[in-house]
XYZ file of C-alpha atoms in Angstrom:
725
model
C -23.165 -3.629 -1.956
C -19.943 -2.436 0.231
C -17.272 -5.206 0.209
C -14.472 -5.769 2.372
C -11.370 -7.484 0.369
C -8.448 -9.511 1.217
C -5.983 -7.783 3.953
C -2.761 -7.763 4.507
C -0.238 -6.873 7.002
C 1.946 -3.486 6.892
C 4.061 -3.990 9.687
C 4.169 -5.615 13.658
C 2.972 -3.495 16.614
C 4.917 -3.521 19.865
C 1.945 -2.575 22.171
C 2.638 -1.673 25.988
C 1.414 -4.575 27.752
C 0.521 -2.456 30.850
C -1.552 0.121 28.706
C -4.465 -0.695 26.407
C -2.617 1.414 23.639
C -1.605 -0.570 20.368
C 1.433 1.571 20.332
C 0.349 3.933 17.196
C -0.364 7.127 17.627
C -1.105 8.188 14.418
C -1.364 7.172 10.672
C -1.057 9.950 8.162
C -1.220 9.785 4.513
C 1.743 10.971 2.615
C 2.285 12.285 -0.648
C -0.119 9.918 -2.777
C -2.573 6.924 -1.894
C 0.255 4.322 -1.596
C 2.126 6.046 1.344
C 1.613 6.650 4.857
C 3.621 7.834 7.697
C 3.000 6.103 10.834
C 3.907 7.292 13.996
C 4.620 4.879 17.259
C 3.550 6.257 20.918
C 7.294 6.297 21.630
C 10.249 7.296 19.619
C 9.886 6.917 16.086
C 8.518 7.913 12.910
C 8.126 5.433 9.768
C 7.201 6.123 6.016
C 5.433 2.645 4.318
C 4.846 2.065 0.736
C 1.572 0.565 1.332
C 1.615 -1.788 -2.190
C 4.821 -3.339 -1.200
C 4.337 -3.404 2.778
C 7.798 -2.025 2.881
C 9.279 0.887 4.967
C 11.101 3.557 2.805
C 12.325 5.642 5.427
C 12.438 5.797 9.632
C 13.425 9.033 11.773
C 13.864 8.427 15.602
C 14.206 10.840 18.677
C 16.977 10.654 20.987
C 16.545 8.463 24.338
C 14.617 10.026 26.769
C 12.564 12.253 23.981
C 8.865 11.031 23.141
C 6.851 11.794 20.073
C 3.598 13.655 21.522
C 1.481 14.164 18.475
C 1.222 11.662 15.147
C 3.844 13.302 12.328
C 2.275 14.990 9.249
C 3.592 15.601 5.776
C 3.397 19.051 4.539
C 2.729 18.441 0.518
C 3.425 22.407 0.018
C 7.139 22.130 1.191
C 7.663 18.015 1.176
C 8.123 17.937 4.896
C 7.713 16.145 7.745
C 5.881 17.999 11.093
C 6.178 16.217 14.731
C 6.132 17.351 17.983
C 8.600 16.237 20.588
C 7.745 16.462 24.630
C 4.680 18.823 23.892
C 6.399 22.006 22.960
C 9.092 21.180 20.355
C 7.834 20.952 17.005
C 10.238 19.193 14.604
C 10.437 19.877 10.433
C 12.668 17.488 8.470
C 12.717 16.164 5.022
C 13.052 12.933 3.603
C 16.828 12.947 3.014
C 17.354 13.843 6.482
C 19.103 11.084 8.688
C 18.790 12.249 12.165
C 16.176 14.705 13.412
C 18.168 15.767 16.307
C 19.810 17.931 13.378
C 16.937 19.019 11.540
C 14.988 22.262 12.150
C 13.125 22.650 15.687
C 11.654 25.039 17.408
C 10.045 25.166 21.133
C 6.758 26.958 21.881
C 5.369 28.828 24.708
C 2.301 25.930 25.477
C 1.379 22.595 25.238
C 0.571 21.189 21.831
C -2.146 18.823 21.777
C -1.443 17.828 17.637
C -0.780 18.760 14.446
C -3.024 18.667 11.252
C -2.016 19.083 7.650
C -5.110 18.244 4.613
C -3.597 17.803 1.524
C -2.831 20.870 -0.181
C -3.771 23.078 2.986
C -0.873 25.007 5.167
C -0.245 22.797 8.581
C -2.327 24.082 11.920
C -1.173 23.350 15.253
C -4.002 22.805 18.084
C -2.977 23.629 21.700
C -3.898 21.598 24.535
C -6.008 24.366 26.107
C -7.804 25.076 22.589
C -5.911 27.657 20.687
C -5.487 27.013 17.102
C -2.430 28.542 15.127
C -1.053 27.949 11.379
C 2.326 26.739 11.690
C 4.249 29.210 9.445
C 2.518 32.071 11.647
C 3.802 30.305 14.658
C 7.377 29.564 13.714
C 7.944 32.991 12.919
C 7.489 33.753 16.644
C 7.790 30.496 18.681
C 7.453 32.060 22.076
C 4.290 34.012 21.436
C 1.589 34.112 23.820
C -0.984 31.270 23.903
C -4.280 32.072 24.474
C -6.556 29.989 26.691
C -9.995 28.704 24.772
C -10.957 26.109 27.399
C -12.910 26.415 30.666
C -11.421 24.764 34.209
C -11.372 20.581 34.072
C -11.880 21.306 30.050
C -9.648 18.719 28.488
C -9.296 17.770 24.416
C -10.361 14.195 23.506
C -10.369 14.149 20.120
C -9.749 16.589 16.893
C -9.317 16.676 13.282
C -8.704 19.139 10.278
C -11.484 19.739 7.302
C -11.072 21.858 4.241
C -14.563 22.882 3.120
C -14.272 24.552 -0.172
C -11.755 26.978 0.378
C -12.174 26.972 3.897
C -10.176 25.380 6.697
C -11.500 24.360 9.840
C -10.298 22.512 12.885
C -12.800 20.396 14.642
C -12.370 19.151 18.256
C -14.374 17.947 20.727
C -13.780 18.033 24.736
C -14.983 16.718 28.221
C -15.961 18.399 31.523
C -17.095 16.805 34.365
C -18.972 14.131 32.163
C -20.208 16.912 29.591
C -18.792 16.906 26.048
C -18.420 19.463 23.750
C -17.935 20.266 19.800
C -15.791 23.183 18.969
C -15.506 24.465 15.248
C -12.642 26.950 14.713
C -12.662 28.394 11.654
C -9.315 30.046 9.733
C -9.013 33.067 7.951
C -11.169 34.623 8.967
C -10.980 33.269 12.750
C -13.935 32.618 14.520
C -14.829 29.851 17.351
C -18.029 28.009 17.859
C -18.736 25.642 20.994
C -21.671 23.313 21.038
C -22.973 21.012 23.618
C -23.325 17.245 22.880
C -26.570 15.525 24.676
C -26.207 13.409 27.296
C -26.261 9.745 26.967
C -27.016 7.120 29.536
C -25.025 8.284 32.900
C -21.440 7.683 32.740
C -21.573 6.680 28.981
C -18.654 8.890 27.072
C -18.241 8.299 23.487
C -15.739 5.903 22.391
C -14.935 7.334 19.112
C -15.489 10.317 16.998
C -15.132 10.894 13.010
C -16.235 13.717 10.984
C -16.741 14.630 7.312
C -17.902 17.415 5.116
C -20.777 17.341 2.918
C -23.408 19.514 1.132
C -22.054 22.575 2.951
C -22.248 20.910 6.086
C -19.691 19.286 8.806
C -21.348 15.892 9.836
C -19.825 14.499 13.588
C -20.286 10.767 13.939
C -19.802 9.294 17.434
C -20.188 5.942 18.855
C -20.932 5.100 22.502
C -20.185 2.084 24.539
C -24.139 0.983 24.375
C -23.451 0.545 20.354
C -25.577 3.912 19.739
C -23.941 5.530 16.378
C -25.134 9.106 16.565
C -24.752 11.970 14.115
C -24.968 15.716 14.710
C -25.096 18.160 11.620
C -23.231 21.843 11.797
C -23.665 24.125 8.621
C -20.399 26.022 8.336
C -22.280 29.158 6.959
C -23.705 29.259 10.210
C -20.622 29.505 11.905
C -20.237 32.899 14.144
C -18.132 34.489 16.868
C -18.761 32.457 20.031
C -21.197 34.383 22.153
C -20.708 34.975 25.708
C -18.783 31.618 26.034
C -22.407 29.930 26.311
C -22.245 26.430 24.439
C -25.216 25.953 21.654
C -27.280 22.546 22.392
C -26.237 20.360 19.403
C -28.841 17.890 18.121
C -28.162 14.106 17.016
C -29.737 11.656 15.022
C -29.538 7.937 16.051
C -27.945 6.223 12.717
C -27.094 2.720 14.007
C -28.118 0.905 17.228
C -25.725 -2.022 17.031
C -25.608 -5.290 19.020
C -23.242 -5.184 21.750
C -24.066 -8.711 23.421
C -23.470 -8.838 26.862
C -22.327 -5.565 28.738
C -20.913 -2.754 26.748
C -17.824 -1.989 24.428
C -14.734 -1.095 25.635
C -12.102 -0.579 23.088
C -14.451 0.343 19.837
C -14.517 2.596 17.080
C -16.845 3.819 14.318
C -15.913 6.043 10.817
C -17.570 7.641 8.191
C -16.838 6.164 4.656
C -19.430 8.155 2.405
C -22.693 9.655 2.834
C -24.679 6.268 3.247
C -21.780 3.639 4.834
C -20.091 3.550 8.180
C -16.971 1.286 9.343
C -17.303 -0.098 12.537
C -14.673 -2.417 14.353
C -14.480 -3.777 17.740
C -18.222 -4.327 17.517
C -19.650 -8.361 17.743
C -20.805 -9.596 14.318
C -24.746 -10.097 14.611
C -24.299 -13.628 13.216
C -21.405 -14.837 15.172
C -20.542 -15.851 18.551
C -19.618 -13.960 21.386
C -15.992 -12.882 22.195
C -15.098 -12.510 18.545
C -14.281 -8.811 17.365
C -15.414 -7.485 13.645
C -14.826 -5.024 11.235
C -18.194 -4.281 9.560
C -19.480 -1.863 7.002
C -23.303 -0.669 7.996
C -25.438 0.677 5.320
C -27.067 3.682 7.304
C -29.816 4.567 5.005
C -31.028 0.918 5.028
C -29.783 -0.084 8.521
C -28.362 -3.453 6.837
C -24.774 -4.778 7.420
C -23.211 -5.104 4.472
C -19.859 -6.563 4.843
C -18.015 -8.537 7.813
C -14.173 -9.371 8.629
C -13.288 -11.115 11.596
C -10.437 -9.422 13.481
C -8.134 -11.769 15.164
C -6.283 -10.838 18.409
C -6.892 -7.398 20.799
C -8.733 -4.566 19.448
C -7.583 -1.094 20.578
C -10.366 1.186 19.298
C -8.125 2.647 16.316
C -9.299 2.596 12.736
C -7.825 5.018 9.903
C -9.108 5.278 6.555
C -7.253 6.451 3.359
C -7.950 6.093 -0.401
C -10.749 2.904 0.337
C -8.350 1.267 2.394
C -8.663 0.783 6.216
C -6.069 0.495 8.313
C -6.497 -1.260 11.751
C -4.021 -2.108 14.623
C -5.179 -5.437 16.400
C -3.218 -8.216 18.023
C 0.541 -7.594 17.243
C -0.288 -6.512 13.646
C -1.385 -3.356 11.324
C -3.605 -4.698 9.041
C -4.534 -2.835 5.318
C -8.147 -3.956 4.228
C -9.228 -2.486 0.792
C -12.716 -1.430 0.763
C -15.296 -0.907 -1.673
C -18.673 1.082 -1.051
C -20.454 1.168 -4.568
C -23.844 3.024 -4.467
C -26.683 0.830 -3.375
C -30.259 0.312 -3.336
C -32.953 -1.059 -1.244
C -32.646 -4.210 -3.180
C -28.827 -4.242 -3.236
C -28.987 -3.808 0.636
C -31.321 -6.591 1.088
C -28.962 -8.851 -1.107
C -31.905 -9.006 -3.613
C -30.490 -7.859 -6.523
C -29.280 -10.224 -9.152
C -25.772 -9.246 -10.624
C -25.996 -8.281 -14.534
C -24.495 -11.176 -16.679
C -22.136 -9.399 -18.511
C -18.267 -9.515 -18.184
C -18.262 -5.949 -18.040
C -20.773 -5.501 -15.156
C -19.575 -8.247 -13.138
C -16.207 -7.336 -12.507
C -16.140 -4.283 -10.876
C -18.565 -5.746 -8.240
C -17.210 -8.901 -7.550
C -13.916 -9.288 -8.945
C -11.892 -6.181 -7.725
C -8.394 -6.086 -9.169
C -5.562 -6.306 -6.799
C -3.150 -4.241 -8.768
C -5.889 -1.755 -8.894
C -6.570 -1.660 -5.513
C -2.697 -2.292 -4.184
C -0.779 -0.078 -7.208
C -3.550 2.197 -8.992
C -4.115 1.948 -12.555
C -0.567 1.762 -13.530
C 0.379 -1.740 -13.002
C -2.085 -3.697 -14.853
C -0.658 -7.842 -15.396
C -1.493 -9.160 -18.794
C -4.504 -11.142 -19.336
C -4.488 -12.944 -22.310
C -5.512 -16.104 -20.700
C -9.773 -15.561 -20.281
C -10.169 -14.108 -16.757
C -13.725 -15.940 -15.985
C -15.912 -17.145 -18.507
C -18.819 -15.304 -19.442
C -21.915 -17.647 -19.939
C -23.566 -16.915 -23.450
C -26.549 -19.326 -22.665
C -28.618 -20.037 -19.425
C -28.682 -22.790 -17.767
C -32.300 -24.494 -18.032
C -34.687 -24.102 -15.174
C -34.829 -27.835 -14.822
C -30.935 -27.942 -13.708
C -30.517 -26.950 -10.266
C -27.510 -25.185 -9.547
C -25.557 -26.605 -6.689
C -24.876 -24.514 -3.615
C -21.532 -23.651 -2.286
C -21.652 -26.374 0.221
C -22.672 -28.881 -2.529
C -19.528 -28.128 -4.634
C -17.691 -28.274 -1.640
C -18.833 -32.024 -0.764
C -18.442 -32.895 -4.133
C -14.876 -31.871 -4.495
C -14.055 -33.946 -1.924
C -15.317 -37.266 -3.533
C -16.113 -36.814 -7.135
C -13.877 -37.770 -10.171
C -11.805 -35.085 -11.483
C -13.752 -34.705 -14.627
C -17.098 -34.172 -12.571
C -15.090 -31.540 -10.168
C -13.960 -29.682 -13.170
C -17.021 -29.246 -14.772
C -19.035 -28.049 -11.563
C -16.468 -25.833 -10.415
C -16.364 -24.324 -13.956
C -19.864 -23.695 -13.734
C -20.007 -22.709 -10.252
C -17.659 -19.691 -10.726
C -19.367 -18.617 -13.637
C -22.793 -18.355 -12.577
C -23.991 -14.643 -12.163
C -26.103 -15.327 -9.177
C -23.060 -15.900 -6.730
C -23.470 -13.509 -3.874
C -20.281 -13.641 -2.110
C -17.593 -14.847 -4.894
C -14.665 -13.955 -3.073
C -15.353 -16.441 0.226
C -16.606 -18.857 -1.994
C -13.512 -18.891 -4.419
C -11.284 -19.216 -1.200
C -13.201 -22.200 0.178
C -12.838 -24.070 -3.051
C -9.363 -23.585 -3.500
C -8.390 -24.767 0.177
C -10.506 -27.982 -0.567
C -9.022 -28.352 -4.075
C -5.563 -28.206 -2.591
C -6.284 -30.427 0.303
C -7.539 -32.932 -1.679
C -4.702 -32.827 -4.246
C -2.114 -32.754 -1.613
C -3.984 -35.772 0.079
C -4.262 -37.677 -3.314
C -1.432 -36.947 -5.992
C -3.049 -38.577 -8.583
C -5.849 -35.702 -8.184
C -4.743 -32.565 -9.726
C -6.725 -30.070 -12.009
C -3.698 -27.205 -12.988
C -6.853 -25.309 -15.142
C -9.303 -25.296 -12.180
C -6.961 -23.716 -10.218
C -5.414 -21.598 -12.612
C -9.249 -20.148 -13.247
C -9.584 -19.767 -9.689
C -6.702 -17.839 -9.128
C -7.481 -15.218 -12.084
C -11.316 -14.216 -10.434
C -8.680 -12.055 -8.232
C -10.508 -13.474 -5.060
C -7.553 -15.222 -3.839
C -4.533 -14.386 -1.827
C -1.629 -16.439 -0.173
C -3.175 -16.209 3.076
C -6.839 -17.546 2.044
C -4.915 -20.608 0.383
C -1.193 -20.801 1.948
C -0.773 -23.979 0.350
C -1.503 -23.226 -3.042
C 1.355 -21.806 -4.741
C 3.823 -24.606 -2.863
C 1.750 -27.056 -4.301
C 2.075 -25.771 -7.633
C 6.051 -25.507 -7.454
C 5.696 -29.453 -6.012
C 3.834 -30.330 -9.113
C 5.922 -28.021 -11.218
C 2.902 -26.191 -12.394
C 5.143 -23.280 -13.743
C 2.014 -21.405 -15.492
C -0.085 -21.461 -11.928
C 3.333 -20.449 -10.117
C 3.574 -17.417 -12.453
C -0.266 -16.829 -12.127
C 0.125 -16.517 -8.253
C 3.133 -14.679 -8.148
C 1.134 -12.314 -10.461
C -1.938 -11.502 -8.374
C -0.872 -12.596 -4.754
C 0.389 -9.651 -3.120
C 0.931 -11.087 0.232
C 3.257 -14.102 -0.326
C 5.908 -14.794 2.322
C 9.501 -14.249 1.727
C 10.365 -17.696 2.469
C 8.073 -18.565 -0.570
C 9.263 -16.325 -2.724
C 12.785 -18.027 -2.151
C 11.390 -21.394 -2.888
C 9.919 -19.994 -6.227
C 13.114 -18.701 -6.540
C 15.357 -21.613 -6.208
C 12.889 -23.873 -8.030
C 12.979 -21.533 -11.166
C 16.700 -21.420 -11.511
C 17.034 -24.882 -11.199
C 14.552 -25.947 -13.900
C 16.824 -26.812 -17.151
C 16.570 -24.459 -20.048
C 15.194 -27.295 -22.268
C 12.308 -28.296 -19.761
C 11.618 -24.828 -19.159
C 10.935 -24.214 -22.845
C 8.494 -26.677 -23.071
C 6.165 -25.051 -20.501
C 3.337 -22.717 -21.082
C 3.632 -19.791 -19.680
C 1.422 -15.941 -20.075
C 1.627 -14.978 -23.424
C 2.170 -11.204 -23.162
C 5.319 -11.771 -20.734
C 6.757 -14.366 -23.191
C 6.198 -11.583 -26.093
C 8.113 -9.232 -23.720
C 11.284 -11.185 -23.049
C 11.384 -12.164 -27.019
C 11.616 -8.883 -27.985
C 14.111 -7.909 -25.517
C 16.262 -10.676 -25.870
C 16.007 -10.204 -29.568
C 17.878 -6.687 -28.819
C 20.640 -7.976 -27.426
C 22.933 -8.324 -30.745
C 22.158 -4.890 -31.791
C 24.097 -1.698 -31.642
C 25.145 -0.847 -27.842
C 24.798 2.510 -27.332
C 25.150 4.909 -24.059
C 24.223 3.171 -20.821
C 22.952 5.993 -18.568
C 25.426 8.521 -19.953
C 28.273 6.212 -20.335
C 29.313 3.321 -22.706
C 30.615 0.003 -21.367
C 33.209 0.141 -24.042
C 34.555 3.851 -22.617
C 34.076 2.306 -19.017
C 36.158 -0.694 -19.637
C 39.158 1.216 -21.375
C 38.921 3.598 -18.301
C 39.328 0.986 -16.112
C 41.931 -0.867 -17.641
C 43.562 2.066 -18.355
C 43.655 2.577 -14.383
C 44.670 -1.092 -13.147
C 46.759 -1.834 -16.227
C 49.697 -3.166 -14.080
C 47.465 -4.915 -11.825
C 45.343 -6.880 -14.542
C 46.370 -10.214 -16.091
C 45.868 -10.839 -19.726
C 43.043 -13.593 -18.777
C 40.924 -11.015 -16.751
C 40.989 -8.483 -19.675
C 40.445 -10.651 -22.008
C 37.187 -11.888 -19.747
C 35.981 -8.586 -19.436
C 36.469 -7.776 -23.233
C 34.459 -10.537 -23.931
C 31.665 -9.770 -21.182
C 31.438 -6.296 -23.087
C 31.519 -7.299 -26.602
C 28.279 -9.236 -26.558
C 25.760 -9.425 -24.062
C 23.791 -12.831 -23.952
C 21.099 -13.627 -21.736
C 22.466 -16.574 -19.431
C 19.231 -17.940 -19.244
C 16.376 -19.464 -21.815
C 13.532 -17.527 -22.347
C 10.600 -19.119 -20.278
C 13.323 -19.123 -17.398
C 13.766 -15.503 -17.573
C 10.270 -14.775 -17.478
C 9.991 -16.908 -14.091
C 12.587 -14.792 -12.939
C 10.839 -11.446 -14.060
C 7.765 -12.429 -11.943
C 10.080 -12.961 -8.567
C 11.699 -9.693 -9.264
C 8.359 -8.057 -9.183
C 6.931 -9.417 -5.808
C 6.879 -7.251 -2.890
C 8.893 -8.471 -0.174
C 10.631 -6.876 3.219
C 14.503 -6.792 2.946
C 14.499 -8.180 6.839
C 12.681 -11.377 6.190
C 14.015 -11.761 2.413
C 17.732 -11.825 3.564
C 17.856 -14.866 5.402
C 16.407 -16.886 2.950
C 18.488 -16.020 0.090
C 21.349 -17.328 2.151
C 20.096 -20.388 1.520
C 20.884 -20.285 -2.557
C 23.830 -22.307 -3.855
C 27.089 -20.199 -5.001
C 25.818 -21.346 -8.707
C 22.471 -20.263 -8.266
C 23.654 -16.937 -6.801
C 26.180 -16.390 -9.993
C 23.651 -17.216 -12.525
C 21.040 -15.183 -10.984
C 23.439 -12.168 -11.029
C 24.635 -12.737 -14.458
C 20.642 -12.385 -15.464
C 20.134 -9.425 -13.587
C 23.762 -7.843 -14.876
C 21.934 -8.712 -18.347
C 18.784 -7.263 -17.557
C 20.595 -3.846 -15.918
C 22.463 -3.631 -19.200
C 19.381 -4.075 -21.626
C 17.747 -1.363 -19.464
C 20.254 1.338 -19.442
C 20.658 1.212 -22.987
C 19.276 4.649 -24.251
C 18.437 2.383 -27.726
C 15.743 0.345 -25.877
C 12.079 1.364 -26.365
C 9.982 1.743 -23.326
C 7.722 -1.279 -23.558
C 4.404 0.104 -22.517
C 1.793 -2.108 -21.488
C 3.619 -5.345 -20.596
C 4.250 -6.671 -17.256
C 7.933 -6.473 -17.040
C 10.157 -5.459 -13.712
C 11.691 -2.109 -13.514
C 15.245 -0.750 -13.191
C 14.888 0.020 -9.300
C 13.534 -3.517 -8.574
C 16.691 -4.955 -10.626
C 19.332 -3.207 -8.509
C 17.495 -3.872 -5.553
C 17.854 -7.507 -6.066
C 21.518 -7.051 -7.075
C 21.931 -5.389 -3.264
C 20.091 -8.080 -1.672
C 22.258 -10.971 -3.498
C 25.251 -9.200 -2.893
C 24.496 -8.625 0.972
C 23.419 -12.128 1.385
C 26.424 -13.828 -0.335
C 29.232 -11.210 -1.120
C 31.900 -13.245 1.206
C 31.225 -16.369 -0.906
C 31.374 -14.699 -4.008
C 34.376 -12.891 -3.403
C 36.322 -16.527 -2.920
C 34.710 -17.996 -5.742
C 36.854 -17.734 -8.982
C 33.957 -17.857 -11.539
C 32.382 -14.508 -9.698
C 35.127 -12.740 -9.979
C 34.710 -11.342 -13.532
C 31.206 -10.615 -12.243
C 31.754 -8.601 -9.696
C 34.541 -6.709 -11.386
C 31.722 -5.653 -13.923
C 29.232 -4.991 -11.463
C 32.086 -2.533 -10.146
C 32.352 -1.240 -13.395
C 28.612 -0.367 -13.556
C 28.778 1.356 -9.991
C 31.562 3.510 -11.267
C 30.061 4.582 -14.044
C 26.920 5.744 -12.088
C 29.058 8.030 -9.620
C 30.841 9.351 -12.585
C 27.698 10.335 -14.226
C 26.327 11.630 -11.149
C 29.691 13.858 -10.651
C 29.290 15.116 -14.010
C 25.290 15.746 -13.629
C 26.403 17.768 -10.274
C 28.564 19.965 -12.207
C 26.110 21.435 -14.247
C 22.973 21.091 -12.150
C 23.295 25.174 -11.438
C 22.659 25.594 -15.225
C 20.127 23.239 -15.419
C 18.132 24.746 -12.637
C 18.677 28.319 -14.541
C 17.231 26.984 -17.570
C 13.796 25.974 -15.663
C 13.556 29.135 -14.730
C 13.928 31.203 -17.969
C 10.780 32.378 -19.495
C 9.697 31.007 -22.733
C 9.216 33.730 -25.673
C 5.804 33.306 -26.960
C 6.265 35.215 -30.505
C 8.513 32.709 -32.234
C 8.025 32.245 -35.974
C 8.529 29.279 -38.088
C 12.438 29.211 -37.347
C 14.703 30.741 -34.839
C 18.185 30.563 -33.189
C 18.700 30.866 -29.548
C 21.929 31.465 -27.773
C 22.033 30.547 -24.314
C 25.217 30.924 -22.192
C 26.106 28.556 -19.340
C 28.367 30.137 -16.950
């Protein structure tokens, strides 16, 4: 069955109080599945990394100018394209800071939108129906633009589809209550116009969605009365428009959604695959009035397969990229992962029992958050068994407890009985909604643990976290409870598996980990693979110190010492020489493992920075010393890459260094114990600047090497002389 997983917030919204708009003009996928470009309805374009909920770049037009269509990313040229004030096309790269200084061209007619499918050339759709390829348009921006629409006919929606090797622009229009579908083929150009059948008098479609399958373009549209129709057009039958006459477009009723009293006002339907449709802003059949939901319907079997309540105002907007739905509601833009496996009638009706093996159960019931958010690259270690697989079936005489019965048992039963029943409950194979049940179990366990200090089951809570059906928003007190109980193994699991930990809780975890005495931390049981990584990592600290990103620390120290010999005291030189001679991890093994988990937690700079200021000066100095140690070890060319281990990367380390310095630089500059540390960090930065400078000198030569053609006929031994000028 289809499933909706726990969502998270990508960014906040600033909706116009006087308009029904969310403040978002469009969302487009960028270079890969983890990056999107969000265009607001006024002046800003922002690039987000979805997995981190972190903005990577933002561009704003001048006051008085307005973005009039959603920005798109051209994968061919790695450039962004947007339109301001309907006629000014702007093109810029990620490294550009000011849009006003980027390329711009003014065209002769108002632009409706720019579309760009991955791998294809961007196309420009004008408000009067004309279509141009971007390169062709920019070659003569003031070229005359024809009008393809009739009088009083206006575009309502548009998209771009690549069918095999052919590119199509699909858009709908409205004229005096009638609605039309246009299919514009590019290279060779041809235009076909269709008339949609009328619904009840006065009803116009609320949303459109188009997809391509089996040599047909399928148009899905939702009406205020809850009717979802589909119209199908063959791409092979497209020809030139004949005499301006619109062809009738047959339609099929796919769904009749419940709308309650009255009609839908702000709702949207979108195709997910050939059998599933996502709908937002429509009441849930089993919920009360006044609540809006995101639902996934199976159109083959007319069944509701997943639903999630959306808090706040619904704006009737929805985007779908890489198995994630982007929905603005209230004052937030939410990202909700989903899954739509192929289903039979039995699964659509909820009658199919899940297989008993862990292998078949995991994809359907326990989606990995790392897989959903980060793809296949960052898989956390899982030495501890994620969920016990039963080897024997319970006897028929022993009835299985329902979710409600287990929840009532947790509230009153002894600890041992609770552990036994919860363990059996989550290991059962006939559970229909594991994600919801696990969240209820965890919340009830945490509530009782907070109310009764003597009641605490770390193993049960760890097992619930290992199901990967939990996140911080489902059980917000779990990680704080683990910190209070000094259950650092559970803290580690939460930091690994929860993608939505607030910055305040991240900082609280950091303060707790730094404050643990090393002797106490070594007694804590932690995830074995992460401990093994740090053991290997630290064991190399007495080895030979080689080049660090092109420079050895010894040469840098000598360079610095020679330049500032007149200003440095003998004590400062001795301190720096000692730091360079031997790099020793300033914290114990297990404390380092816990700090590594904090380094890999997603955060927003804006929200984290105020909480970092609560750290004391000794805590900041110790953490910076550890980050300096990691930086040196990662920078050594002799250190092998440890694939398969969960560990922070160099970029994360440097980001945290910058954050700490931003939050505490004044205090550190006045702290005598931090003086040597700041000097070392200054040396690292100087070495990187020097390296970049040297690389810049040979950049041209390196580019020429890439252009050289490799000789195919090379014997077993050859010598080739390459002259660099």
